[in-house]
């Protein structure tokens, strides 16, 4: 999700779910026009097969939006997710290593009936934070949380809170462009467990706890803004517990420092995308049943 060579996604934690109040919005069914918006956590960089339509976005045709679209049997599916995207890239063309791509919001049209949105981590440059916390010499290096006073509790809390109005504006713009669309704001999965797993993932235990705590706050803002805007928040933290970057190969849904499958470090792998598609699909179908 972040603007860096390694485009990271943020993480999760919070089980707030808001339900769209308007019964006028249709239940998920064949005939839906589904648009996926988001950063690398949605796009799936390096997961086979990568789309050639916008190669700079590093978007997989086996990411959770694509798998969700197949499960729901939607009639039209437009995946605008792009690695490295920020909330501003929803409105402005995004510059990628392979050229500029259109604003993601252009994919949302009046006939859109379903939207998933996963964004926010790159606004806070969370990838750079994780890279900064890599620590190969724990006996001679202080925890990264202590390195820079401006990166402490108060500074990060202010940055995370500044994300709230951007999300409010973005969700509102999606609703304006597609009045009949049901909007699902997707949170980020758990990336590191409390205490980490040094040295398998070279982030000291206290730093792993600190970083994941910041990601938890990001998810709280996502959840709060979804509920306040009449959208639905989809929590990926709970189902991904125990499947983080510290989990064993074959169990993990998030790749670690050295990936063991074709996926970007600290991003969902193919197994994670399948699991997340199940969660997102279930949330969409559950709301559809509630509206019947």
mmCIF file of C-alpha atoms in Angstrom:
data_model
loop_
_atom_site.group_PDB
_atom_site.id
_atom_site.type_symbol
_atom_site.label_atom_id
_atom_site.label_comp_id
_atom_site.label_asym_id
_atom_site.label_seq_id
_atom_site.Cartn_x
_atom_site.Cartn_y
_atom_site.Cartn_z
ATOM 1 C CA UNK A 1 0.000 0.000 0.000
ATOM 2 C CA UNK A 2 2.821 2.330 0.190
ATOM 3 C CA UNK A 3 4.886 4.423 -2.123
ATOM 4 C CA UNK A 4 8.197 2.629 -1.989
ATOM 5 C CA UNK A 5 10.011 -0.106 -3.851
ATOM 6 C CA UNK A 6 8.290 -2.573 -1.573
ATOM 7 C CA UNK A 7 4.662 -1.499 -1.680
ATOM 8 C CA UNK A 8 3.265 -2.566 1.649
ATOM 9 C CA UNK A 9 -0.211 -2.828 2.892
ATOM 10 C CA UNK A 10 -1.175 -1.855 6.390
ATOM 11 C CA UNK A 11 -2.676 -4.159 8.853
ATOM 12 C CA UNK A 12 -5.751 -4.694 10.943
ATOM 13 C CA UNK A 13 -7.631 -5.006 14.140
ATOM 14 C CA UNK A 14 -11.103 -3.853 15.103
ATOM 15 C CA UNK A 15 -14.334 -5.692 14.585
ATOM 16 C CA UNK A 16 -16.630 -2.774 13.874
ATOM 17 C CA UNK A 17 -19.136 -3.489 11.166
ATOM 18 C CA UNK A 18 -21.533 -0.853 9.877
ATOM 19 C CA UNK A 19 -24.573 -1.757 7.841
ATOM 20 C CA UNK A 20 -25.843 0.368 5.001
ATOM 21 C CA UNK A 21 -29.097 1.908 6.222
ATOM 22 C CA UNK A 22 -30.754 2.260 2.824
ATOM 23 C CA UNK A 23 -32.886 -0.701 1.818
ATOM 24 C CA UNK A 24 -32.976 0.818 -1.657
ATOM 25 C CA UNK A 25 -29.509 -0.537 -2.294
ATOM 26 C CA UNK A 26 -29.798 -3.938 -3.993
ATOM 27 C CA UNK A 27 -28.636 -7.275 -2.633
ATOM 28 C CA UNK A 28 -25.590 -8.851 -4.258
ATOM 29 C CA UNK A 29 -26.690 -10.965 -7.185
ATOM 30 C CA UNK A 30 -25.875 -11.721 -10.806
ATOM 31 C CA UNK A 31 -26.390 -8.415 -12.560
ATOM 32 C CA UNK A 32 -24.206 -6.469 -10.156
ATOM 33 C CA UNK A 33 -21.636 -4.043 -11.530
ATOM 34 C CA UNK A 34 -18.713 -4.433 -9.118
ATOM 35 C CA UNK A 35 -15.797 -1.999 -8.874
ATOM 36 C CA UNK A 36 -12.722 -2.685 -6.708
ATOM 37 C CA UNK A 37 -10.650 0.265 -5.475
ATOM 38 C CA UNK A 38 -7.514 0.094 -3.384
ATOM 39 C CA UNK A 39 -3.779 -0.236 -2.930
ATOM 40 C CA UNK A 40 -1.418 -3.219 -3.043
ATOM 41 C CA UNK A 41 -3.277 -5.046 -0.274
ATOM 42 C CA UNK A 42 -6.124 -5.378 -2.772
ATOM 43 C CA UNK A 43 -4.057 -5.516 -5.966
ATOM 44 C CA UNK A 44 -1.849 -8.485 -5.032
ATOM 45 C CA UNK A 45 1.634 -7.607 -6.350
ATOM 46 C CA UNK A 46 3.616 -10.554 -7.805
ATOM 47 C CA UNK A 47 0.816 -13.098 -7.239
ATOM 48 C CA UNK A 48 0.302 -15.027 -10.503
ATOM 49 C CA UNK A 49 -1.047 -14.039 -12.896
ATOM 50 C CA UNK A 50 -0.271 -10.346 -13.124
ATOM 51 C CA UNK A 51 -2.549 -8.208 -15.277
ATOM 52 C CA UNK A 52 -0.972 -6.728 -18.395
ATOM 53 C CA UNK A 53 -3.650 -4.048 -18.706
ATOM 54 C CA UNK A 54 -1.845 -1.710 -16.286
ATOM 55 C CA UNK A 55 1.420 -3.542 -15.484
ATOM 56 C CA UNK A 56 2.706 -0.766 -13.243
ATOM 57 C CA UNK A 57 -0.093 -1.487 -10.772
ATOM 58 C CA UNK A 58 1.217 -5.013 -10.081
ATOM 59 C CA UNK A 59 -2.350 -6.302 -10.027
ATOM 60 C CA UNK A 60 -3.122 -10.018 -9.888
ATOM 61 C CA UNK A 61 -6.119 -11.629 -11.543
ATOM 62 C CA UNK A 62 -6.253 -13.857 -8.453
ATOM 63 C CA UNK A 63 -6.529 -11.071 -5.901
ATOM 64 C CA UNK A 64 -9.471 -11.050 -3.501
ATOM 65 C CA UNK A 65 -11.571 -8.655 -5.628
ATOM 66 C CA UNK A 66 -11.283 -10.969 -8.645
ATOM 67 C CA UNK A 67 -12.086 -14.050 -6.568
ATOM 68 C CA UNK A 68 -14.988 -12.239 -4.901
ATOM 69 C CA UNK A 69 -16.386 -11.215 -8.288
ATOM 70 C CA UNK A 70 -16.241 -14.830 -9.450
ATOM 71 C CA UNK A 71 -17.925 -16.106 -6.274
ATOM 72 C CA UNK A 72 -20.747 -13.588 -6.537
ATOM 73 C CA UNK A 73 -21.228 -14.141 -10.258
ATOM 74 C CA UNK A 74 -21.385 -10.430 -10.996
ATOM 75 C CA UNK A 75 -22.171 -9.338 -14.526
ATOM 76 C CA UNK A 76 -19.533 -6.595 -14.773
ATOM 77 C CA UNK A 77 -16.278 -6.409 -12.812
ATOM 78 C CA UNK A 78 -13.835 -3.517 -12.944
ATOM 79 C CA UNK A 79 -10.661 -3.794 -10.848
ATOM 80 C CA UNK A 80 -8.971 -0.401 -10.470
ATOM 81 C CA UNK A 81 -6.771 -1.348 -7.494
ATOM 82 C CA UNK A 82 -3.134 -0.323 -7.900
ATOM 83 C CA UNK A 83 -0.043 -0.944 -5.811
ATOM 84 C CA UNK A 84 1.286 2.230 -4.232
ATOM 85 C CA UNK A 85 -2.058 4.041 -4.328
ATOM 86 C CA UNK A 86 -3.017 6.724 -1.830
ATOM 87 C CA UNK A 87 -6.385 8.360 -1.286
ATOM 88 C CA UNK A 88 -5.295 11.147 -3.668
ATOM 89 C CA UNK A 89 -4.806 8.595 -6.426
ATOM 90 C CA UNK A 90 -8.540 8.030 -6.368
ATOM 91 C CA UNK A 91 -8.926 11.521 -7.864
ATOM 92 C CA UNK A 92 -5.649 12.074 -9.730
ATOM 93 C CA UNK A 93 -3.844 9.843 -12.192
ATOM 94 C CA UNK A 94 -1.288 7.676 -10.391
ATOM 95 C CA UNK A 95 2.297 7.500 -11.617
ATOM 96 C CA UNK A 96 3.556 3.886 -11.656
ATOM 97 C CA UNK A 97 6.885 2.395 -12.810
ATOM 98 C CA UNK A 98 5.184 1.549 -16.124
ATOM 99 C CA UNK A 99 3.509 4.903 -16.655
ATOM 100 C CA UNK A 100 0.541 6.908 -15.427
ATOM 101 C CA UNK A 101 -2.812 5.226 -14.816
ATOM 102 C CA UNK A 102 -6.238 6.934 -14.637
ATOM 103 C CA UNK A 103 -7.802 8.019 -11.335
ATOM 104 C CA UNK A 104 -9.404 4.991 -9.724
ATOM 105 C CA UNK A 105 -12.700 6.802 -9.232
ATOM 106 C CA UNK A 106 -13.187 6.867 -13.001
ATOM 107 C CA UNK A 107 -14.056 3.172 -12.750
ATOM 108 C CA UNK A 108 -17.068 4.038 -10.552
ATOM 109 C CA UNK A 109 -20.004 4.942 -12.775
ATOM 110 C CA UNK A 110 -23.688 5.570 -12.199
ATOM 111 C CA UNK A 111 -24.574 1.938 -12.934
ATOM 112 C CA UNK A 112 -22.160 0.602 -10.289
ATOM 113 C CA UNK A 113 -24.001 -1.398 -7.631
ATOM 114 C CA UNK A 114 -21.118 -2.772 -5.544
ATOM 115 C CA UNK A 115 -17.791 -1.236 -4.458
ATOM 116 C CA UNK A 116 -14.964 -2.519 -2.273
ATOM 117 C CA UNK A 117 -12.390 -0.011 -1.020
ATOM 118 C CA UNK A 118 -9.105 -0.756 0.763
ATOM 119 C CA UNK A 119 -6.877 2.310 1.134
ATOM 120 C CA UNK A 120 -5.004 4.437 3.684
ATOM 121 C CA UNK A 121 -1.670 2.782 4.445
ATOM 122 C CA UNK A 122 0.265 4.630 1.773
ATOM 123 C CA UNK A 123 -1.085 7.960 2.982
ATOM 124 C CA UNK A 124 0.835 7.278 6.203
ATOM 125 C CA UNK A 125 3.901 5.758 4.492
ATOM 126 C CA UNK A 126 3.609 2.645 6.610
ATOM 127 C CA UNK A 127 5.911 0.641 4.359
ATOM 128 C CA UNK A 128 8.746 3.009 5.135
ATOM 129 C CA UNK A 129 7.996 2.559 8.822
ATOM 130 C CA UNK A 130 8.297 -1.231 8.603
ATOM 131 C CA UNK A 131 11.528 -0.989 6.609
ATOM 132 C CA UNK A 132 12.895 1.456 9.169
ATOM 133 C CA UNK A 133 12.191 -1.115 11.863
ATOM 134 C CA UNK A 134 14.263 -3.866 10.216
ATOM 135 C CA UNK A 135 16.937 -4.649 12.788
ATOM 136 C CA UNK A 136 19.750 -7.068 11.979
ATOM 137 C CA UNK A 137 21.917 -6.086 14.968
ATOM 138 C CA UNK A 138 19.633 -6.201 18.025
ATOM 139 C CA UNK A 139 22.499 -6.099 20.523
ATOM 140 C CA UNK A 140 23.823 -2.770 19.263
ATOM 141 C CA UNK A 141 20.707 -1.112 17.850
ATOM 142 C CA UNK A 142 17.903 0.566 19.761
ATOM 143 C CA UNK A 143 14.253 -0.177 18.982
ATOM 144 C CA UNK A 144 13.015 1.864 16.022
ATOM 145 C CA UNK A 145 10.167 3.243 18.112
ATOM 146 C CA UNK A 146 12.797 5.156 20.116
ATOM 147 C CA UNK A 147 14.804 6.461 17.158
ATOM 148 C CA UNK A 148 12.853 9.574 16.258
ATOM 149 C CA UNK A 149 10.757 11.536 18.770
ATOM 150 C CA UNK A 150 8.451 12.786 16.012
ATOM 151 C CA UNK A 151 7.474 9.195 15.243
ATOM 152 C CA UNK A 152 6.242 8.584 18.781
ATOM 153 C CA UNK A 153 2.702 8.049 20.035
ATOM 154 C CA UNK A 154 1.421 11.587 19.637
ATOM 155 C CA UNK A 155 2.895 12.168 16.188
ATOM 156 C CA UNK A 156 1.535 8.949 14.711
ATOM 157 C CA UNK A 157 -1.835 9.386 16.365
ATOM 158 C CA UNK A 158 -2.175 12.790 14.716
ATOM 159 C CA UNK A 159 -1.250 11.374 11.297
ATOM 160 C CA UNK A 160 -3.729 8.547 11.628
ATOM 161 C CA UNK A 161 -6.513 10.871 12.697
ATOM 162 C CA UNK A 162 -5.742 13.094 9.700
ATOM 163 C CA UNK A 163 -6.711 10.129 7.529
ATOM 164 C CA UNK A 164 -10.332 10.320 8.729
ATOM 165 C CA UNK A 165 -11.482 13.338 6.667
ATOM 166 C CA UNK A 166 -9.780 11.938 3.559
ATOM 167 C CA UNK A 167 -11.720 8.704 3.935
ATOM 168 C CA UNK A 168 -14.956 10.553 4.625
ATOM 169 C CA UNK A 169 -14.503 12.583 1.442
ATOM 170 C CA UNK A 170 -13.595 9.503 -0.598
ATOM 171 C CA UNK A 171 -16.514 7.357 0.532
ATOM 172 C CA UNK A 172 -18.811 10.301 -0.082
ATOM 173 C CA UNK A 173 -17.464 10.741 -3.596
ATOM 174 C CA UNK A 174 -17.998 7.055 -4.373
ATOM 175 C CA UNK A 175 -21.591 7.348 -3.178
ATOM 176 C CA UNK A 176 -22.124 10.451 -5.325
ATOM 177 C CA UNK A 177 -20.818 8.739 -8.444
ATOM 178 C CA UNK A 178 -22.811 5.544 -7.815
ATOM 179 C CA UNK A 179 -25.954 6.338 -5.764
ATOM 180 C CA UNK A 180 -27.188 2.735 -5.879
ATOM 181 C CA UNK A 181 -23.897 1.129 -4.883
ATOM 182 C CA UNK A 182 -23.321 -0.680 -1.633
ATOM 183 C CA UNK A 183 -19.862 0.258 -0.381
ATOM 184 C CA UNK A 184 -17.631 -2.088 1.613
ATOM 185 C CA UNK A 185 -14.535 -0.632 3.285
ATOM 186 C CA UNK A 186 -12.029 -3.449 3.766
ATOM 187 C CA UNK A 187 -9.521 -3.344 6.623
ATOM 188 C CA UNK A 188 -5.996 -4.741 6.597
ATOM 189 C CA UNK A 189 -4.969 -8.168 7.823
ATOM 190 C CA UNK A 190 -2.737 -8.792 10.832
ATOM 191 C CA UNK A 191 0.854 -8.511 9.649
ATOM 192 C CA UNK A 192 2.805 -9.121 12.847
ATOM 193 C CA UNK A 193 1.717 -10.801 16.079
ATOM 194 C CA UNK A 194 2.313 -9.195 19.424
ATOM 195 C CA UNK A 195 5.993 -9.666 20.246
ATOM 196 C CA UNK A 196 6.901 -10.533 16.658
ATOM 197 C CA UNK A 197 9.127 -13.514 15.836
ATOM 198 C CA UNK A 198 12.661 -12.186 15.722
ATOM 199 C CA UNK A 199 14.883 -13.081 13.872
ATOM 200 C CA UNK A 200 12.610 -14.830 11.331
ATOM 201 C CA UNK A 201 11.088 -11.425 10.714
ATOM 202 C CA UNK A 202 13.922 -9.021 11.667
ATOM 203 C CA UNK A 203 11.813 -6.618 13.687
ATOM 204 C CA UNK A 204 12.387 -6.535 17.441
ATOM 205 C CA UNK A 205 9.500 -7.765 19.573
ATOM 206 C CA UNK A 206 8.622 -4.378 21.017
ATOM 207 C CA UNK A 207 8.784 -2.815 17.568
ATOM 208 C CA UNK A 208 6.518 -5.495 16.106
ATOM 209 C CA UNK A 209 3.970 -4.759 18.822
ATOM 210 C CA UNK A 210 4.301 -1.014 18.242
ATOM 211 C CA UNK A 211 3.944 -1.232 14.447
ATOM 212 C CA UNK A 212 0.933 -3.543 14.666
ATOM 213 C CA UNK A 213 -0.603 -1.186 17.196
ATOM 214 C CA UNK A 214 -0.369 1.664 14.703
ATOM 215 C CA UNK A 215 -1.975 -0.512 12.057
ATOM 216 C CA UNK A 216 -4.762 -1.317 14.484
ATOM 217 C CA UNK A 217 -5.462 2.394 14.819
ATOM 218 C CA UNK A 218 -5.561 2.764 11.041
ATOM 219 C CA UNK A 219 -8.206 0.056 10.921
ATOM 220 C CA UNK A 220 -10.178 1.735 13.644
ATOM 221 C CA UNK A 221 -10.327 4.904 11.548
ATOM 222 C CA UNK A 222 -11.375 2.867 8.500
ATOM 223 C CA UNK A 223 -14.140 1.217 10.515
ATOM 224 C CA UNK A 224 -15.353 4.458 12.064
ATOM 225 C CA UNK A 225 -15.493 6.269 8.744
ATOM 226 C CA UNK A 226 -17.269 3.367 7.071
ATOM 227 C CA UNK A 227 -19.975 3.329 9.719
ATOM 228 C CA UNK A 228 -20.320 7.133 9.759
ATOM 229 C CA UNK A 229 -20.697 7.192 5.975
ATOM 230 C CA UNK A 230 -23.301 4.446 5.768
ATOM 231 C CA UNK A 231 -20.877 1.931 4.290
ATOM 232 C CA UNK A 232 -19.951 -1.491 5.696
ATOM 233 C CA UNK A 233 -16.590 -2.255 7.295
ATOM 234 C CA UNK A 234 -15.097 -5.686 6.615
ATOM 235 C CA UNK A 235 -12.640 -6.809 9.300
ATOM 236 C CA UNK A 236 -9.790 -9.004 8.035
ATOM 237 C CA UNK A 237 -7.885 -9.060 11.327
ATOM 238 C CA UNK A 238 -9.919 -11.718 13.089
ATOM 239 C CA UNK A 239 -9.742 -14.381 10.370
ATOM 240 C CA UNK A 240 -6.053 -13.647 9.727
ATOM 241 C CA UNK A 241 -4.980 -14.123 13.356
ATOM 242 C CA UNK A 242 -2.310 -16.813 13.366
ATOM 243 C CA UNK A 243 -1.770 -16.427 9.620
ATOM 244 C CA UNK A 244 0.564 -13.414 9.839
ATOM 245 C CA UNK A 245 4.124 -13.088 8.536
ATOM 246 C CA UNK A 246 5.407 -15.087 11.520
ATOM 247 C CA UNK A 247 3.278 -18.151 10.759
ATOM 248 C CA UNK A 248 4.734 -21.285 9.212
ATOM 249 C CA UNK A 249 4.934 -21.728 5.474
ATOM 250 C CA UNK A 250 1.636 -23.095 4.228
ATOM 251 C CA UNK A 251 -0.175 -21.418 7.118
ATOM 252 C CA UNK A 252 0.733 -17.787 6.582
ATOM 253 C CA UNK A 253 -1.450 -15.505 4.506
ATOM 254 C CA UNK A 254 1.026 -12.613 4.737
ATOM 255 C CA UNK A 255 4.541 -13.087 3.398
ATOM 256 C CA UNK A 256 7.492 -12.121 5.567
ATOM 257 C CA UNK A 257 10.924 -10.620 5.116
ATOM 258 C CA UNK A 258 11.914 -13.431 2.733
ATOM 259 C CA UNK A 259 8.804 -14.591 0.829
ATOM 260 C CA UNK A 260 8.266 -18.339 0.453
ATOM 261 C CA UNK A 261 5.692 -17.935 -2.323
ATOM 262 C CA UNK A 262 5.208 -15.556 -5.234
ATOM 263 C CA UNK A 263 4.085 -12.413 -3.445
ATOM 264 C CA UNK A 264 5.596 -9.141 -2.298
ATOM 265 C CA UNK A 265 7.187 -9.126 1.199
ATOM 266 C CA UNK A 266 4.671 -8.077 3.863
ATOM 267 C CA UNK A 267 1.762 -8.501 1.471
ATOM 268 C CA UNK A 268 -0.969 -11.119 1.110
ATOM 269 C CA UNK A 269 -0.006 -14.266 -0.768
ATOM 270 C CA UNK A 270 -2.327 -16.382 -2.919
ATOM 271 C CA UNK A 271 -3.663 -18.287 0.097
ATOM 272 C CA UNK A 272 -4.359 -15.009 1.865
ATOM 273 C CA UNK A 273 -6.210 -13.637 -1.124
ATOM 274 C CA UNK A 274 -8.413 -16.736 -1.256
ATOM 275 C CA UNK A 275 -9.181 -16.433 2.445
ATOM 276 C CA UNK A 276 -9.892 -12.708 2.204
ATOM 277 C CA UNK A 277 -12.175 -13.290 -0.769
ATOM 278 C CA UNK A 278 -14.184 -15.703 1.372
ATOM 279 C CA UNK A 279 -14.506 -13.069 4.119
ATOM 280 C CA UNK A 280 -15.481 -10.261 1.739
ATOM 281 C CA UNK A 281 -17.910 -12.465 -0.163
ATOM 282 C CA UNK A 282 -19.565 -13.576 3.079
ATOM 283 C CA UNK A 283 -19.941 -9.955 4.231
ATOM 284 C CA UNK A 284 -21.555 -8.937 0.929
ATOM 285 C CA UNK A 285 -23.895 -11.911 0.911
ATOM 286 C CA UNK A 286 -24.848 -11.417 4.562
ATOM 287 C CA UNK A 287 -25.836 -7.828 3.920
ATOM 288 C CA UNK A 288 -27.765 -8.880 0.844
ATOM 289 C CA UNK A 289 -29.791 -11.341 2.906
ATOM 290 C CA UNK A 290 -30.446 -8.656 5.517
ATOM 291 C CA UNK A 291 -31.875 -6.358 2.848
ATOM 292 C CA UNK A 292 -34.293 -8.951 1.479
#
